[in-house]
Coordinates of N, CA and C in Angstrom, one line a residue:
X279 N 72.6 207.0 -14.4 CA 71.6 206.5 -13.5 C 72.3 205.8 -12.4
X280 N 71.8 205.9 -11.1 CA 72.4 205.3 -9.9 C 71.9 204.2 -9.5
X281 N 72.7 203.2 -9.1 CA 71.9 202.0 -9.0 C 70.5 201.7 -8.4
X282 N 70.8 202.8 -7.1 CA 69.3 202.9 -6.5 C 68.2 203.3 -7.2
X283 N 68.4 203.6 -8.6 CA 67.2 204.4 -9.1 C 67.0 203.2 -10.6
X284 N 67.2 201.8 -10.4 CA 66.7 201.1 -11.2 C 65.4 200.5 -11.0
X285 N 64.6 200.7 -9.8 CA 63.2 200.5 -9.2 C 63.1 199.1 -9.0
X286 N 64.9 198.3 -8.5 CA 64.2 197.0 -7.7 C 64.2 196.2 -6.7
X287 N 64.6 197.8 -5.9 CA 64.1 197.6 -4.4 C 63.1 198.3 -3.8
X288 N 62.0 198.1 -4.8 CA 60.5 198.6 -4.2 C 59.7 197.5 -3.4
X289 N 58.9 197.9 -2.7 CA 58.4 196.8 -1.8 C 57.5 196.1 -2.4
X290 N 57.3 196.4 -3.6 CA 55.9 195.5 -4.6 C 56.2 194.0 -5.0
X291 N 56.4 193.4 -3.9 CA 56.6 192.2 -4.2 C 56.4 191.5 -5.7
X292 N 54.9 191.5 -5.6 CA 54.1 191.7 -7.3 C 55.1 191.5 -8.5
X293 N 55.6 192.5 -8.4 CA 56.3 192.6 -9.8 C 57.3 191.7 -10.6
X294 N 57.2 191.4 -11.5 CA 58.0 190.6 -12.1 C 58.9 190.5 -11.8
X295 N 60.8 189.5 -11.3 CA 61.5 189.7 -10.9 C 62.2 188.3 -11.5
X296 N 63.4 188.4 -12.4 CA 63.6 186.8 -12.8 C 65.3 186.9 -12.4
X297 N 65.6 185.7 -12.3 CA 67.2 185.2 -12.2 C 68.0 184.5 -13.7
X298 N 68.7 185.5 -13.6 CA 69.2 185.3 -15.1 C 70.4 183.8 -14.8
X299 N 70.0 183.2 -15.9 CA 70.6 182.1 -16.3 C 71.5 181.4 -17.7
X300 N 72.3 180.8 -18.0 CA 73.2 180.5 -19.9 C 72.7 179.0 -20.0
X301 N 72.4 178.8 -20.3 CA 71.9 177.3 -21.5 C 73.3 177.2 -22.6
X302 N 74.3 176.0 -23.1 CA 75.1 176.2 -24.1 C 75.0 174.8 -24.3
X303 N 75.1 174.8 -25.6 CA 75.2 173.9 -26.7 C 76.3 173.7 -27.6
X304 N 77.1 172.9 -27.6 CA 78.2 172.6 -28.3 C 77.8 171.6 -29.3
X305 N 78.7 171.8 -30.5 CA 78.7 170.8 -31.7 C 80.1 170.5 -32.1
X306 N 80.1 169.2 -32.7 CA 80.9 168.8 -32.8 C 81.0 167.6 -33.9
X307 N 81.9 167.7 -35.0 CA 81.7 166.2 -35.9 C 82.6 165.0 -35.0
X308 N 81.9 164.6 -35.6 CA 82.6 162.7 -34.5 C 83.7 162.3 -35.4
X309 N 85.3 162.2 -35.2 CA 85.8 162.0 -36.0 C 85.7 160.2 -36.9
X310 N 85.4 159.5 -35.9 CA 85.0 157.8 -36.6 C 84.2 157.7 -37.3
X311 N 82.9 158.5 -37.1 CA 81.5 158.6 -38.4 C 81.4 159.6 -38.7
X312 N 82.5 160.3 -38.6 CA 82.1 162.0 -39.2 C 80.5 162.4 -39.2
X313 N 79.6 161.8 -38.5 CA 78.2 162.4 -38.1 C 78.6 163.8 -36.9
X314 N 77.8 164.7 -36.9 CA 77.3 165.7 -36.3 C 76.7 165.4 -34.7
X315 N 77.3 166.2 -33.7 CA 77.2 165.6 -32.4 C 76.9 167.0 -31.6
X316 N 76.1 167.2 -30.4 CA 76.1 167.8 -29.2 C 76.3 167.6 -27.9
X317 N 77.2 167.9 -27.4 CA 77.3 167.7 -26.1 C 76.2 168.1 -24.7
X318 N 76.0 167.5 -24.1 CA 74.8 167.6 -23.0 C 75.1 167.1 -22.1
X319 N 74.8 167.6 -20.8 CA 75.6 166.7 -19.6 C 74.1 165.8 -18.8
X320 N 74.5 164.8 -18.7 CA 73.5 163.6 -18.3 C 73.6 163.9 -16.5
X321 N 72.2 164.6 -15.8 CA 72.4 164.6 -14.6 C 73.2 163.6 -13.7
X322 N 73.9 163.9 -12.4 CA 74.3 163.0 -11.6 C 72.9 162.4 -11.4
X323 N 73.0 161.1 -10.5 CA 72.2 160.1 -9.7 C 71.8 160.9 -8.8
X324 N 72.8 162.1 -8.1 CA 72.8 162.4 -7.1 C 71.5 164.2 -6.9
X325 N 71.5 163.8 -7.9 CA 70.9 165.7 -8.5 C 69.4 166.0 -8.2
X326 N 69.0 166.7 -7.5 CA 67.7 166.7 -7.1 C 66.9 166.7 -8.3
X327 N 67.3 168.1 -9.1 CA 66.4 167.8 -10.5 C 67.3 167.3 -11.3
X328 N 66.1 166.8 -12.8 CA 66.7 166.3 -13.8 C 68.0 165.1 -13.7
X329 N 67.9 164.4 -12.6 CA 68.4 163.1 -12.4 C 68.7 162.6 -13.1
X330 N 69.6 161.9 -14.0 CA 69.7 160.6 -15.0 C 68.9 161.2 -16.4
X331 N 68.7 162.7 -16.6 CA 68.1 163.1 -17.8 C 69.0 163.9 -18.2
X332 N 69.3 164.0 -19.6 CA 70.1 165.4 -20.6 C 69.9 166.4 -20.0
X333 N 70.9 167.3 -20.6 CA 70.6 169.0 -20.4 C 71.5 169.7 -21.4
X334 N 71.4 171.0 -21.5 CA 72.7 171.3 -21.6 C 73.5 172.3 -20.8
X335 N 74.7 172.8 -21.0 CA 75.6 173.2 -19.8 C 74.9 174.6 -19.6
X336 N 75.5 174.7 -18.7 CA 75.2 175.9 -18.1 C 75.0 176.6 -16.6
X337 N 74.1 177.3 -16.1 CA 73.8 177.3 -14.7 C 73.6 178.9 -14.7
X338 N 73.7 179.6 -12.9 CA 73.4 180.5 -13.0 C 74.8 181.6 -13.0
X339 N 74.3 182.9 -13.7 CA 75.2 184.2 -13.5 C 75.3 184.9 -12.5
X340 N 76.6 185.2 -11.9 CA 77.0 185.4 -10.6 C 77.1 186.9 -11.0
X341 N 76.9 187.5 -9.6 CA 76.5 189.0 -9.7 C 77.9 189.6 -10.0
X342 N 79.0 189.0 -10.2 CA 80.3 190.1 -10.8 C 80.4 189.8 -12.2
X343 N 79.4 189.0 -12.7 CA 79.9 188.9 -14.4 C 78.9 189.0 -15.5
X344 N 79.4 189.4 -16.3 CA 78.5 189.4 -17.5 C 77.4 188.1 -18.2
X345 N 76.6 188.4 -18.7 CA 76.1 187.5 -19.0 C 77.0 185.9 -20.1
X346 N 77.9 186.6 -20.9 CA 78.6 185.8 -21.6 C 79.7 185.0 -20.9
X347 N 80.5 185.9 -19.8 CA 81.6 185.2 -18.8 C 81.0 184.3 -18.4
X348 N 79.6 184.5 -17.4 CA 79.3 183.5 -17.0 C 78.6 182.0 -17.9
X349 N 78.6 182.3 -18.9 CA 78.3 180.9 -19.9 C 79.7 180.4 -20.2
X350 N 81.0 181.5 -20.2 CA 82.7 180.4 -21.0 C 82.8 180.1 -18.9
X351 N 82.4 180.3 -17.9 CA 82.7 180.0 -16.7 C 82.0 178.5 -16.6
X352 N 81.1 178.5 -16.7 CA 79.8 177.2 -16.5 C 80.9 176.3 -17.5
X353 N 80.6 176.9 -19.2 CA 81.5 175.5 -19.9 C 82.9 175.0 -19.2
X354 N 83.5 175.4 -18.6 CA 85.1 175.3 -18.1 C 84.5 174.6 -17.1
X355 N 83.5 174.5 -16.6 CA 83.0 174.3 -14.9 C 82.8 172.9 -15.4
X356 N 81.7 172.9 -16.1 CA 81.1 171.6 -16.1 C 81.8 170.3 -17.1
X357 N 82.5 171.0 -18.1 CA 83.3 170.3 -19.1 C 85.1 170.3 -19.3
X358 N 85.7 171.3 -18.4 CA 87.1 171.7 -18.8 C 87.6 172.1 -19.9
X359 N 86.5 172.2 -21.0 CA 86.9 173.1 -22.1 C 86.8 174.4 -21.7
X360 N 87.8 175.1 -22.8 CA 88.0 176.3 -22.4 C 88.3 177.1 -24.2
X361 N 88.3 178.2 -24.1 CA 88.7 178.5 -25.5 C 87.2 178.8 -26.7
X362 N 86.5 178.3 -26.4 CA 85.4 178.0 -27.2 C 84.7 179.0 -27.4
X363 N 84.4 179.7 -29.1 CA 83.7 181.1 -29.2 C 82.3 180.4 -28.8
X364 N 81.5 181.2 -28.1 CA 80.0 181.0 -27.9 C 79.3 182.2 -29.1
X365 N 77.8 182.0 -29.1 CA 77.1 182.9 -30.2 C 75.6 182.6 -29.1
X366 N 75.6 184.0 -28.9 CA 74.4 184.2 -28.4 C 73.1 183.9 -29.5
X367 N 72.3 182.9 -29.2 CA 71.5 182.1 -30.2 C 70.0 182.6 -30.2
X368 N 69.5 182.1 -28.7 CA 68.1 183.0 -28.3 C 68.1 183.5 -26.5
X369 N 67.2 184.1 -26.4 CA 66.7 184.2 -25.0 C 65.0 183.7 -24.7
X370 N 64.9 183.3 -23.6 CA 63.7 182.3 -23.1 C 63.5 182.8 -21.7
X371 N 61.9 183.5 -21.7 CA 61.8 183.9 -20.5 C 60.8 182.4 -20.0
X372 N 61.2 182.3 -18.7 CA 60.4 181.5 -18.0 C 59.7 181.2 -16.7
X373 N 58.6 181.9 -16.9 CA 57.3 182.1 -15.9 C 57.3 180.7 -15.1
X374 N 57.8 180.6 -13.9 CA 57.2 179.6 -12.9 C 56.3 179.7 -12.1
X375 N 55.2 180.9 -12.0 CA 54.1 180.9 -11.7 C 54.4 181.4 -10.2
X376 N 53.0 181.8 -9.4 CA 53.4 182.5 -8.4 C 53.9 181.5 -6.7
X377 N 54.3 182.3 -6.1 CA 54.3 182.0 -4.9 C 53.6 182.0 -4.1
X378 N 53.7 181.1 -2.4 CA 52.6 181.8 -1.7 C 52.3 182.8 -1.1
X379 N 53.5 183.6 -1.4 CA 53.7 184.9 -1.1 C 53.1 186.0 -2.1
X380 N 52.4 185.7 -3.4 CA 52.0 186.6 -4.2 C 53.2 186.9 -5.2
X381 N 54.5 186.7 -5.1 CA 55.9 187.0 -5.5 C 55.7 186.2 -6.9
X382 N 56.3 186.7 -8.4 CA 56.1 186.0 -9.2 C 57.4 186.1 -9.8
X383 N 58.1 185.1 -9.3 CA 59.4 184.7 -9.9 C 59.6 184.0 -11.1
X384 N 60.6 184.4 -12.1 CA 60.9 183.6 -13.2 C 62.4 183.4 -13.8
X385 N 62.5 182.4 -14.6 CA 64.1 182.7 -15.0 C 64.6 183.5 -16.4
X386 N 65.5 184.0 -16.8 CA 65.8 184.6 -18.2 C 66.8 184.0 -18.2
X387 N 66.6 183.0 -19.8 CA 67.7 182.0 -20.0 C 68.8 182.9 -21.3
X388 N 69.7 182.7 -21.1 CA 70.4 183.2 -22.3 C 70.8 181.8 -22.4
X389 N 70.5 181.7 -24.4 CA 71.0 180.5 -24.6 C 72.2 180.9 -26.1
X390 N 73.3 179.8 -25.8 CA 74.4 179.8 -26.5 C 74.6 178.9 -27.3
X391 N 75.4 178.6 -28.1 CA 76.2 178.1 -29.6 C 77.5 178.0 -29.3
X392 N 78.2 176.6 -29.8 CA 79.4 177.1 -30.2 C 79.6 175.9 -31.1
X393 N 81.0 175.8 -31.6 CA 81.8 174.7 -32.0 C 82.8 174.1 -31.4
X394 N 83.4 173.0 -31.1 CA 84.7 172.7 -30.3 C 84.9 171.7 -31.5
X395 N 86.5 171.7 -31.5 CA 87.2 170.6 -32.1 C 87.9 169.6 -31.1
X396 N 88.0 170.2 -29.8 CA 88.4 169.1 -28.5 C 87.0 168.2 -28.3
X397 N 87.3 166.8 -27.8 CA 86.1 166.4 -27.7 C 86.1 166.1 -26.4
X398 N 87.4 166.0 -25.8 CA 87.8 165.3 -24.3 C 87.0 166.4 -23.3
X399 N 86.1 165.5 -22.2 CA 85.6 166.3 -21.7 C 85.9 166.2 -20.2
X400 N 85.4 166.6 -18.8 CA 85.7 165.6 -18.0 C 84.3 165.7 -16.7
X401 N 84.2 164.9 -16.0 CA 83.0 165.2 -15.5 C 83.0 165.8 -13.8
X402 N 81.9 166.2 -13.7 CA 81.8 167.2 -12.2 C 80.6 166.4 -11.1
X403 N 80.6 167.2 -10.0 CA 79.3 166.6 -9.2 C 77.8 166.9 -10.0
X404 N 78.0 167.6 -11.0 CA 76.7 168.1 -11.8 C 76.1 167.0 -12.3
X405 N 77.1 166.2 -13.5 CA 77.0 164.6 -13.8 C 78.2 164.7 -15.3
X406 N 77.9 163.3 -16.3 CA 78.7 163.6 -17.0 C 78.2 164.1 -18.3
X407 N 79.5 164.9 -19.0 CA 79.4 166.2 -20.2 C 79.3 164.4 -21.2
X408 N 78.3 164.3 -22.5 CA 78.7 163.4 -23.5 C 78.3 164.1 -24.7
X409 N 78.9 163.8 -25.8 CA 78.9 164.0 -27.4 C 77.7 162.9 -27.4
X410 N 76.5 163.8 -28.1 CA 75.2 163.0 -28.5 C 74.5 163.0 -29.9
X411 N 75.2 161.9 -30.6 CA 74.9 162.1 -32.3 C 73.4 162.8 -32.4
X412 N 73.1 163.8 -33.3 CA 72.6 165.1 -33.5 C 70.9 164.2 -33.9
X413 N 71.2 162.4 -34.8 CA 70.5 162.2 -35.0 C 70.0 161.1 -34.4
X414 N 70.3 161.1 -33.5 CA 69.6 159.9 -32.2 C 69.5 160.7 -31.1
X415 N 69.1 161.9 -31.3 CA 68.5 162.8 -29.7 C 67.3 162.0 -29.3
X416 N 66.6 161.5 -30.2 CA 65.0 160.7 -29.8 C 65.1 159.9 -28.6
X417 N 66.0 159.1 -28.7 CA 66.7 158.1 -28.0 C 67.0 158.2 -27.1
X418 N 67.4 159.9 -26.5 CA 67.5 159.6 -24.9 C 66.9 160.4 -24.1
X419 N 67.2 160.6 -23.4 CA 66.1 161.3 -22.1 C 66.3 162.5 -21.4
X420 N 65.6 163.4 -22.5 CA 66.4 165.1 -22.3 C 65.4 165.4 -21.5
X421 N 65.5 166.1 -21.3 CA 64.7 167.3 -20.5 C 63.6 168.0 -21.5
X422 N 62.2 167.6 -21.1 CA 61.7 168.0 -22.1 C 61.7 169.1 -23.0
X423 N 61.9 170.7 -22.8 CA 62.1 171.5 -23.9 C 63.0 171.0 -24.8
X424 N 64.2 170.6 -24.7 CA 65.0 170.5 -25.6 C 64.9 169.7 -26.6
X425 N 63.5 168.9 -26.4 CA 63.7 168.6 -28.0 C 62.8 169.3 -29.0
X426 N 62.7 170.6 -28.6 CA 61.6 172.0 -29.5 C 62.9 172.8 -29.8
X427 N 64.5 173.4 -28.4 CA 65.1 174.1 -28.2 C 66.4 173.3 -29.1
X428 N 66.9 172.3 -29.1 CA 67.9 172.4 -30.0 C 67.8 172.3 -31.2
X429 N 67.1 172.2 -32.1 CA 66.8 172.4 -33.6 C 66.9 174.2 -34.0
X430 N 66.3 174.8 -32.8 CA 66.2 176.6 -33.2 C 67.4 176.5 -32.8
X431 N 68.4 176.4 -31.6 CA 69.5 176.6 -31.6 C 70.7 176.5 -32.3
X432 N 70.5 175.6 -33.1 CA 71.7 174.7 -34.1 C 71.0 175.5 -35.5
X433 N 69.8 175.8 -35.8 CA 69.3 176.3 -36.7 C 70.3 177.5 -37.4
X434 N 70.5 178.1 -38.5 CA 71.6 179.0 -38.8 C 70.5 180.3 -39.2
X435 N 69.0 180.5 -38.5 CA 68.1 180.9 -38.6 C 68.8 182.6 -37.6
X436 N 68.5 183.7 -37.6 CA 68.1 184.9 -36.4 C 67.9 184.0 -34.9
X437 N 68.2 185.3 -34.7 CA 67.9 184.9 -33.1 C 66.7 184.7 -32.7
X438 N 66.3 183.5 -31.3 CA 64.7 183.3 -31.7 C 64.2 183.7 -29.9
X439 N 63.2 183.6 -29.6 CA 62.9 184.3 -28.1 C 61.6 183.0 -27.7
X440 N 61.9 182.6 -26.8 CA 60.9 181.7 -26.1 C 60.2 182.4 -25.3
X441 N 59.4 181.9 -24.5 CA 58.4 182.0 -23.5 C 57.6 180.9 -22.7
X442 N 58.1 180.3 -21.7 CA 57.5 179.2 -21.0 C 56.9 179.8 -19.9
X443 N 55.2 179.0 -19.6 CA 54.7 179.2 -18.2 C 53.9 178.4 -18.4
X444 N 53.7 178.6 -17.0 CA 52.7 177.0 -16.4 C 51.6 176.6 -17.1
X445 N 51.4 175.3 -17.0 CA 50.1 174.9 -17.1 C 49.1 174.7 -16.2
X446 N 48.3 174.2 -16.3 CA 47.0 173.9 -14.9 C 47.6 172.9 -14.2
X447 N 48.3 171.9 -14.8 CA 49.1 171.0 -14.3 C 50.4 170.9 -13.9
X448 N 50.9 172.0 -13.7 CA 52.7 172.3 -12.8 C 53.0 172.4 -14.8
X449 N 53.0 171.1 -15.2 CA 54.0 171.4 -16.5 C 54.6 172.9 -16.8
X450 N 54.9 172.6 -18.0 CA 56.1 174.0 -18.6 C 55.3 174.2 -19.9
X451 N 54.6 175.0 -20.6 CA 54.1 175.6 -22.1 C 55.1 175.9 -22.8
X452 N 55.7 175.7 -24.1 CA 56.5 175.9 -24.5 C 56.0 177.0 -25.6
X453 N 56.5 178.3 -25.8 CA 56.0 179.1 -27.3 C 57.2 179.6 -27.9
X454 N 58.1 179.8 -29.1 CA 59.1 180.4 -29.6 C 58.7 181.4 -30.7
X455 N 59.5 182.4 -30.6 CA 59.4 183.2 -32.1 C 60.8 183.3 -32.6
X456 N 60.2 183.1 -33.7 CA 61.5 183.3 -34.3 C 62.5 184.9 -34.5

């Protein structure tokens, strides 16, 4: 099939159209309390969204690479680890509702797994990469899905598929299957 004949450069604005994105999640035991840790990077001050809130790594896939390159690219980017097997965990489509153009944009997140035994991380203009004991997530100030998305992630469960769209109120609906 020729590129031109994958139907998405039709003029139907309409049509579904999303920007694929990696979400990754690293674990880690803490060698001083041997407790169970993830790393998440705490927006800069300077960050339009998600300011001074958790996340985890990632960003968007650039049009010469694969979906997985671009997740060990983002981790190297945001953290200077490198090396690290990832495991494709779930995917999460996410409806941001329409435009005023009728255009109905969304994102498709591929989200990842791994393990690291390095813990040294270092930080970017993004903000800084931290190890966050697995059992004091309560405690800080993620980004709201993630505290529905890391438990399926870390889970040793199949792969699970989300679906977020708006509410009446801008918010985000969160639904997963396993």
């Amino acid at each position: 099939m020729q590129a031109t004949e994958q139907g998405t450069r039709e003029a139907n604005r309409r049509r579904y159209q999303v920007v694929p994105r990696t979400l990754i999640f690293l674990t880690s035991t803490n060698p001083h309390s041997g407790g169970r840790e993830v790393l998440l990077i705490k927006g800069a001050p300077t960050k339009r969204l998600w300011a001074g809130k958790y996340n985890g790594l990632g960003g968007h896939v650039e049009v010469d690479e694969d979906i997985l390159a671009a997740a060990v690219r983002e981790l190297a980017e945001e953290t200077g680890l490198t090396e690290v097997m990832l495991s494709l965990r779930g995917v999460v489509n996410i409806d941001t509702g329409s435009d005023s153009d009728g255009a109905r944009p969304g994102v498709l997140m591929f989200v990842f797994s791994g393990e690291s035994n390095k813990r040294s991380v270092q930080s970017t203009m993004e903000g800084q990469p931290e190890w966050i004991p697995l059992a004091n997530l309560a405690d800080y100030p993620l980004l709201d899905d993630l505290y529905a998305l890391i438990p399926r992630v870390l889970s040793s469960e199949a792969l699970f598929f989300g679906h977020y769209h708006p509410a009446p109120d801008g918010s985000l609906v969160y639904h997963f299957t396993p």
